[in-house]
mmCIF file of N, CA and C in Angstrom:
data_model
loop_
_atom_site.group_PDB
_atom_site.id
_atom_site.type_symbol
_atom_site.label_atom_id
_atom_site.label_comp_id
_atom_site.label_asym_id
_atom_site.label_seq_id
_atom_site.Cartn_x
_atom_site.Cartn_y
_atom_site.Cartn_z
ATOM 1 N N MET A 78 -9.541 -15.065 -6.287
ATOM 2 C CA MET A 78 -8.328 -14.352 -6.589
ATOM 3 C C MET A 78 -8.477 -12.901 -6.140
ATOM 4 N N ILE A 79 -7.438 -12.372 -5.525
ATOM 5 C CA ILE A 79 -7.382 -10.992 -5.063
ATOM 6 C C ILE A 79 -6.300 -10.277 -5.861
ATOM 7 N N LEU A 80 -6.598 -9.065 -6.299
ATOM 8 C CA LEU A 80 -5.633 -8.255 -7.036
ATOM 9 C C LEU A 80 -5.153 -7.129 -6.135
ATOM 10 N N GLU A 81 -3.879 -7.129 -5.860
ATOM 11 C CA GLU A 81 -3.231 -6.048 -5.107
ATOM 12 C C GLU A 81 -2.784 -5.002 -6.122
ATOM 13 N N VAL A 82 -3.088 -3.742 -5.838
ATOM 14 C CA VAL A 82 -2.751 -2.649 -6.751
ATOM 15 C C VAL A 82 -1.996 -1.574 -5.983
ATOM 16 N N ALA A 83 -0.842 -1.179 -6.508
ATOM 17 C CA ALA A 83 -0.068 -0.099 -5.899
ATOM 18 C C ALA A 83 0.511 0.779 -6.998
ATOM 19 N N ILE A 84 0.346 2.088 -6.843
ATOM 20 C CA ILE A 84 1.013 3.038 -7.729
ATOM 21 C C ILE A 84 2.283 3.462 -7.015
ATOM 22 N N LEU A 85 3.405 3.226 -7.670
ATOM 23 C CA LEU A 85 4.715 3.468 -7.073
ATOM 24 C C LEU A 85 5.337 4.715 -7.683
ATOM 25 N N GLU A 86 5.620 5.685 -6.855
ATOM 26 C CA GLU A 86 6.305 6.909 -7.278
ATOM 27 C C GLU A 86 7.764 6.769 -6.864
ATOM 28 N N VAL A 87 8.624 6.588 -7.850
ATOM 29 C CA VAL A 87 10.051 6.379 -7.587
ATOM 30 C C VAL A 87 10.762 7.735 -7.598
ATOM 31 N N LYS A 88 11.671 7.917 -6.669
ATOM 32 C CA LYS A 88 12.416 9.176 -6.580
ATOM 33 C C LYS A 88 13.140 9.452 -7.902
ATOM 34 N N PRO A 89 13.154 10.717 -8.323
ATOM 35 C CA PRO A 89 13.811 11.077 -9.588
ATOM 36 C C PRO A 89 15.268 10.603 -9.634
ATOM 37 N N GLY A 90 15.645 10.092 -10.797
ATOM 38 C CA GLY A 90 17.016 9.641 -11.016
ATOM 39 C C GLY A 90 17.299 8.220 -10.570
ATOM 40 N N LEU A 91 16.295 7.542 -9.996
ATOM 41 C CA LEU A 91 16.527 6.202 -9.454
ATOM 42 C C LEU A 91 15.755 5.106 -10.190
ATOM 43 N N ALA A 92 15.128 5.431 -11.311
ATOM 44 C CA ALA A 92 14.276 4.461 -12.001
ATOM 45 C C ALA A 92 15.044 3.216 -12.439
ATOM 46 N N THR A 93 16.205 3.391 -13.020
ATOM 47 C CA THR A 93 16.985 2.233 -13.489
ATOM 48 C C THR A 93 17.408 1.358 -12.323
ATOM 49 N N GLU A 94 17.860 1.980 -11.256
ATOM 50 C CA GLU A 94 18.269 1.233 -10.055
ATOM 51 C C GLU A 94 17.058 0.510 -9.445
ATOM 52 N N PHE A 95 15.903 1.186 -9.426
ATOM 53 C CA PHE A 95 14.681 0.570 -8.917
ATOM 54 C C PHE A 95 14.315 -0.661 -9.735
ATOM 55 N N GLU A 96 14.336 -0.543 -11.044
ATOM 56 C CA GLU A 96 13.964 -1.673 -11.901
ATOM 57 C C GLU A 96 14.891 -2.862 -11.692
ATOM 58 N N THR A 97 16.162 -2.605 -11.479
ATOM 59 C CA THR A 97 17.116 -3.686 -11.199
ATOM 60 C C THR A 97 16.795 -4.347 -9.864
ATOM 61 N N ALA A 98 16.541 -3.540 -8.849
ATOM 62 C CA ALA A 98 16.199 -4.083 -7.522
ATOM 63 C C ALA A 98 14.881 -4.850 -7.576
ATOM 64 N N PHE A 99 13.946 -4.363 -8.382
ATOM 65 C CA PHE A 99 12.654 -5.032 -8.485
ATOM 66 C C PHE A 99 12.809 -6.434 -9.074
ATOM 67 N N LYS A 100 13.719 -6.601 -10.004
ATOM 68 C CA LYS A 100 13.957 -7.941 -10.575
ATOM 69 C C LYS A 100 14.406 -8.905 -9.483
ATOM 70 N N THR A 101 15.253 -8.450 -8.594
ATOM 71 C CA THR A 101 15.688 -9.282 -7.468
ATOM 72 C C THR A 101 14.519 -9.554 -6.527
ATOM 73 N N ALA A 102 13.745 -8.511 -6.226
ATOM 74 C CA ALA A 102 12.615 -8.643 -5.311
ATOM 75 C C ALA A 102 11.522 -9.545 -5.878
ATOM 76 N N SER A 103 11.422 -9.624 -7.193
ATOM 77 C CA SER A 103 10.405 -10.469 -7.826
ATOM 78 C C SER A 103 10.544 -11.927 -7.418
ATOM 79 N N ALA A 104 11.777 -12.389 -7.256
ATOM 80 C CA ALA A 104 11.996 -13.775 -6.834
ATOM 81 C C ALA A 104 11.488 -14.001 -5.412
ATOM 82 N N ILE A 105 11.575 -12.969 -4.584
ATOM 83 C CA ILE A 105 11.097 -13.084 -3.202
ATOM 84 C C ILE A 105 9.586 -13.243 -3.173
ATOM 85 N N ILE A 106 8.883 -12.324 -3.808
ATOM 86 C CA ILE A 106 7.417 -12.380 -3.772
ATOM 87 C C ILE A 106 6.908 -13.628 -4.487
ATOM 88 N N GLY A 107 7.600 -14.023 -5.548
ATOM 89 C CA GLY A 107 7.188 -15.196 -6.313
ATOM 90 C C GLY A 107 7.289 -16.504 -5.558
ATOM 91 N N SER A 108 8.036 -16.501 -4.476
ATOM 92 C CA SER A 108 8.220 -17.728 -3.693
ATOM 93 C C SER A 108 7.206 -17.876 -2.556
ATOM 94 N N MET A 109 6.334 -16.876 -2.394
ATOM 95 C CA MET A 109 5.438 -16.863 -1.234
ATOM 96 C C MET A 109 4.206 -17.734 -1.442
ATOM 97 N N PRO A 110 3.773 -18.435 -0.385
ATOM 98 C CA PRO A 110 2.522 -19.195 -0.470
ATOM 99 C C PRO A 110 1.356 -18.265 -0.793
ATOM 100 N N GLY A 111 0.488 -18.695 -1.686
ATOM 101 C CA GLY A 111 -0.668 -17.903 -2.061
ATOM 102 C C GLY A 111 -0.424 -16.922 -3.188
ATOM 103 N N TYR A 112 0.833 -16.755 -3.590
ATOM 104 C CA TYR A 112 1.166 -15.874 -4.711
ATOM 105 C C TYR A 112 0.758 -16.542 -6.013
ATOM 106 N N LEU A 113 0.159 -15.762 -6.925
ATOM 107 C CA LEU A 113 -0.212 -16.289 -8.241
ATOM 108 C C LEU A 113 0.630 -15.686 -9.357
ATOM 109 N N SER A 114 0.724 -14.353 -9.400
ATOM 110 C CA SER A 114 1.513 -13.696 -10.444
ATOM 111 C C SER A 114 1.637 -12.215 -10.110
ATOM 112 N N HIS A 115 2.530 -11.540 -10.840
ATOM 113 C CA HIS A 115 2.638 -10.085 -10.685
ATOM 114 C C HIS A 115 3.163 -9.472 -11.974
ATOM 115 N N GLU A 116 2.967 -8.168 -12.074
ATOM 116 C CA GLU A 116 3.536 -7.417 -13.188
ATOM 117 C C GLU A 116 3.811 -5.997 -12.732
ATOM 118 N N LEU A 117 4.846 -5.429 -13.296
ATOM 119 C CA LEU A 117 5.222 -4.049 -13.033
ATOM 120 C C LEU A 117 5.151 -3.313 -14.360
ATOM 121 N N GLN A 118 4.361 -2.237 -14.389
ATOM 122 C CA GLN A 118 4.185 -1.442 -15.605
ATOM 123 C C GLN A 118 4.757 -0.049 -15.373
ATOM 124 N N ARG A 119 5.516 0.459 -16.350
ATOM 125 C CA ARG A 119 6.066 1.813 -16.288
ATOM 126 C C ARG A 119 5.080 2.770 -16.955
ATOM 127 N N CYS A 120 4.780 3.885 -16.307
ATOM 128 C CA CYS A 120 3.841 4.874 -16.834
ATOM 129 C C CYS A 120 4.468 5.612 -18.011
ATOM 130 N N ILE A 121 3.696 5.807 -19.047
ATOM 131 C CA ILE A 121 4.159 6.533 -20.234
ATOM 132 C C ILE A 121 4.091 8.038 -19.997
ATOM 133 N N GLU A 122 3.005 8.501 -19.390
ATOM 134 C CA GLU A 122 2.802 9.941 -19.228
ATOM 135 C C GLU A 122 3.588 10.561 -18.074
ATOM 136 N N THR A 123 3.794 9.814 -17.018
ATOM 137 C CA THR A 123 4.424 10.377 -15.819
ATOM 138 C C THR A 123 5.735 9.648 -15.521
ATOM 139 N N GLU A 124 6.825 10.366 -15.670
ATOM 140 C CA GLU A 124 8.149 9.796 -15.414
ATOM 141 C C GLU A 124 8.250 9.335 -13.962
ATOM 142 N N ASN A 125 8.909 8.221 -13.755
ATOM 143 C CA ASN A 125 9.166 7.650 -12.423
ATOM 144 C C ASN A 125 7.930 7.076 -11.743
ATOM 145 N N ARG A 126 6.827 6.888 -12.474
ATOM 146 C CA ARG A 126 5.629 6.270 -11.907
ATOM 147 C C ARG A 126 5.476 4.859 -12.476
ATOM 148 N N TYR A 127 5.154 3.925 -11.581
ATOM 149 C CA TYR A 127 4.961 2.524 -11.946
ATOM 150 C C TYR A 127 3.655 2.032 -11.354
ATOM 151 N N LEU A 128 3.080 1.040 -12.002
ATOM 152 C CA LEU A 128 1.895 0.354 -11.495
ATOM 153 C C LEU A 128 2.300 -1.082 -11.183
ATOM 154 N N LEU A 129 2.105 -1.484 -9.938
ATOM 155 C CA LEU A 129 2.383 -2.852 -9.521
ATOM 156 C C LEU A 129 1.064 -3.575 -9.321
ATOM 157 N N LEU A 130 0.906 -4.695 -10.003
ATOM 158 C CA LEU A 130 -0.262 -5.558 -9.868
ATOM 159 C C LEU A 130 0.219 -6.927 -9.393
ATOM 160 N N VAL A 131 -0.337 -7.389 -8.284
ATOM 161 C CA VAL A 131 0.027 -8.704 -7.755
ATOM 162 C C VAL A 131 -1.264 -9.484 -7.532
ATOM 163 N N ARG A 132 -1.293 -10.702 -8.021
ATOM 164 C CA ARG A 132 -2.451 -11.574 -7.842
ATOM 165 C C ARG A 132 -2.138 -12.587 -6.734
ATOM 166 N N TRP A 133 -3.059 -12.647 -5.779
ATOM 167 C CA TRP A 133 -2.942 -13.553 -4.639
ATOM 168 C C TRP A 133 -4.159 -14.457 -4.611
ATOM 169 N N GLN A 134 -3.984 -15.645 -4.024
ATOM 170 C CA GLN A 134 -5.127 -16.545 -3.863
ATOM 171 C C GLN A 134 -6.149 -15.961 -2.898
ATOM 172 N N THR A 135 -5.660 -15.348 -1.807
ATOM 173 C CA THR A 135 -6.536 -14.759 -0.793
ATOM 174 C C THR A 135 -5.935 -13.443 -0.313
ATOM 175 N N LEU A 136 -6.764 -12.616 0.308
ATOM 176 C CA LEU A 136 -6.268 -11.373 0.895
ATOM 177 C C LEU A 136 -5.226 -11.664 1.970
ATOM 178 N N GLU A 137 -5.480 -12.694 2.765
ATOM 179 C CA GLU A 137 -4.577 -13.029 3.865
ATOM 180 C C GLU A 137 -3.215 -13.501 3.367
ATOM 181 N N ALA A 138 -3.162 -14.080 2.175
ATOM 182 C CA ALA A 138 -1.864 -14.492 1.618
ATOM 183 C C ALA A 138 -0.946 -13.285 1.500
ATOM 184 N N HIS A 139 -1.527 -12.129 1.192
ATOM 185 C CA HIS A 139 -0.728 -10.909 1.111
ATOM 186 C C HIS A 139 -0.557 -10.241 2.468
ATOM 187 N N THR A 140 -1.688 -9.958 3.132
ATOM 188 C CA THR A 140 -1.641 -9.135 4.343
ATOM 189 C C THR A 140 -1.026 -9.839 5.548
ATOM 190 N N VAL A 141 -1.135 -11.147 5.597
ATOM 191 C CA VAL A 141 -0.565 -11.904 6.712
ATOM 192 C C VAL A 141 0.643 -12.717 6.243
ATOM 193 N N GLY A 142 0.410 -13.598 5.273
ATOM 194 C CA GLY A 142 1.471 -14.503 4.830
ATOM 195 C C GLY A 142 2.710 -13.801 4.324
ATOM 196 N N PHE A 143 2.531 -12.762 3.513
ATOM 197 C CA PHE A 143 3.686 -12.042 2.980
ATOM 198 C C PHE A 143 4.119 -10.907 3.902
ATOM 199 N N ARG A 144 3.197 -10.045 4.270
ATOM 200 C CA ARG A 144 3.550 -8.848 5.030
ATOM 201 C C ARG A 144 4.131 -9.156 6.409
ATOM 202 N N GLN A 145 3.816 -10.316 6.969
ATOM 203 C CA GLN A 145 4.334 -10.650 8.295
ATOM 204 C C GLN A 145 5.478 -11.669 8.233
ATOM 205 N N SER A 146 6.051 -11.830 7.049
ATOM 206 C CA SER A 146 7.106 -12.828 6.866
ATOM 207 C C SER A 146 8.496 -12.201 6.889
ATOM 208 N N PRO A 147 9.529 -13.006 7.161
ATOM 209 C CA PRO A 147 10.906 -12.525 7.045
ATOM 210 C C PRO A 147 11.236 -12.097 5.608
ATOM 211 N N GLU A 148 10.605 -12.739 4.631
ATOM 212 C CA GLU A 148 10.841 -12.387 3.229
ATOM 213 C C GLU A 148 10.389 -10.957 2.927
ATOM 214 N N TYR A 149 9.318 -10.523 3.609
ATOM 215 C CA TYR A 149 8.852 -9.152 3.404
ATOM 216 C C TYR A 149 9.911 -8.154 3.863
ATOM 217 N N GLN A 150 10.647 -8.489 4.899
ATOM 218 C CA GLN A 150 11.711 -7.592 5.360
ATOM 219 C C GLN A 150 12.790 -7.445 4.281
ATOM 220 N N GLU A 151 13.084 -8.525 3.563
ATOM 221 C CA GLU A 151 14.027 -8.453 2.445
ATOM 222 C C GLU A 151 13.460 -7.574 1.326
ATOM 223 N N TRP A 152 12.196 -7.800 0.977
ATOM 224 C CA TRP A 152 11.499 -7.009 -0.043
ATOM 225 C C TRP A 152 11.568 -5.518 0.311
ATOM 226 N N ARG A 153 11.239 -5.230 1.551
ATOM 227 C CA ARG A 153 11.240 -3.856 2.045
ATOM 228 C C ARG A 153 12.620 -3.214 1.935
ATOM 229 N N ALA A 154 13.640 -3.959 2.341
ATOM 230 C CA ALA A 154 15.004 -3.432 2.288
ATOM 231 C C ALA A 154 15.446 -3.152 0.853
ATOM 232 N N LEU A 155 14.995 -3.976 -0.076
ATOM 233 C CA LEU A 155 15.356 -3.794 -1.483
ATOM 234 C C LEU A 155 14.633 -2.619 -2.133
ATOM 235 N N LEU A 156 13.378 -2.370 -1.757
ATOM 236 C CA LEU A 156 12.536 -1.466 -2.547
ATOM 237 C C LEU A 156 12.036 -0.203 -1.857
ATOM 238 N N HIS A 157 11.760 -0.237 -0.595
ATOM 239 C CA HIS A 157 11.019 0.859 0.021
ATOM 240 C C HIS A 157 11.748 2.200 -0.001
ATOM 241 N N HIS A 158 13.054 2.198 -0.023
ATOM 242 C CA HIS A 158 13.788 3.472 -0.042
ATOM 243 C C HIS A 158 13.679 4.208 -1.375
ATOM 244 N N PHE A 159 13.143 3.550 -2.405
ATOM 245 C CA PHE A 159 12.969 4.202 -3.706
ATOM 246 C C PHE A 159 11.713 5.069 -3.768
ATOM 247 N N TYR A 160 10.755 4.886 -2.870
ATOM 248 C CA TYR A 160 9.438 5.502 -2.998
ATOM 249 C C TYR A 160 9.336 6.849 -2.291
ATOM 250 N N ASP A 161 8.698 7.792 -2.983
ATOM 251 C CA ASP A 161 8.368 9.083 -2.383
ATOM 252 C C ASP A 161 7.216 9.685 -3.160
ATOM 253 N N PRO A 162 6.011 9.678 -2.583
ATOM 254 C CA PRO A 162 5.671 9.216 -1.237
ATOM 255 C C PRO A 162 5.524 7.694 -1.197
ATOM 256 N N PHE A 163 5.370 7.178 0.022
ATOM 257 C CA PHE A 163 5.160 5.748 0.162
ATOM 258 C C PHE A 163 3.810 5.395 -0.447
ATOM 259 N N PRO A 164 3.737 4.321 -1.232
ATOM 260 C CA PRO A 164 2.506 4.007 -1.956
ATOM 261 C C PRO A 164 1.365 3.509 -1.070
ATOM 262 N N THR A 165 0.151 3.822 -1.521
ATOM 263 C CA THR A 165 -1.047 3.244 -0.946
ATOM 264 C C THR A 165 -1.309 1.937 -1.696
ATOM 265 N N VAL A 166 -1.594 0.894 -0.964
ATOM 266 C CA VAL A 166 -1.879 -0.410 -1.549
ATOM 267 C C VAL A 166 -3.349 -0.720 -1.328
ATOM 268 N N GLU A 167 -4.029 -1.120 -2.393
ATOM 269 C CA GLU A 167 -5.428 -1.505 -2.301
ATOM 270 C C GLU A 167 -5.612 -2.889 -2.893
ATOM 271 N N HIS A 168 -6.696 -3.539 -2.486
ATOM 272 C CA HIS A 168 -6.994 -4.900 -2.944
ATOM 273 C C HIS A 168 -8.351 -4.913 -3.654
ATOM 274 N N TYR A 169 -8.418 -5.672 -4.737
ATOM 275 C CA TYR A 169 -9.627 -5.744 -5.549
ATOM 276 C C TYR A 169 -10.025 -7.202 -5.759
ATOM 277 N N GLU A 170 -11.336 -7.390 -6.003
ATOM 278 C CA GLU A 170 -11.846 -8.711 -6.339
ATOM 279 C C GLU A 170 -12.777 -8.570 -7.536
ATOM 280 N N MET A 171 -13.024 -9.662 -8.204
ATOM 281 C CA MET A 171 -13.895 -9.641 -9.362
ATOM 282 C C MET A 171 -15.316 -9.241 -8.956
ATOM 283 N N ALA A 172 -15.946 -8.441 -9.771
ATOM 284 C CA ALA A 172 -17.324 -8.010 -9.493
ATOM 285 C C ALA A 172 -18.299 -9.031 -10.002
#
C-alpha cells in the first residue's frame, strides 16, 4: 500500500466551494483501478488548509493509472483552480 499525501492551500473565501467540488471529485478518484481509500482533513490551526490522504495499491496506480487518465483531467478541472500555491504531492510506504 502506498500513501499519497498532499497539503492543499485553498484560496481565501473558496473553502465551501472547494469542499463541494471535492465531493464530486471523490467519485472520480474512487473509481480508479488501484485506488483503496482517501480522506480530506480540514486544518484547525490554519484557515483554508487541508490534508489529502489517498491510499493506492501501488505507486504506479497513482502516477500512471490516475495521473495519465482522462478522469484525471476531470479531477483537475474540478479542483486545481482552488489551490494557491499548487500542492506538493509525496508518497509514503510502511517502514
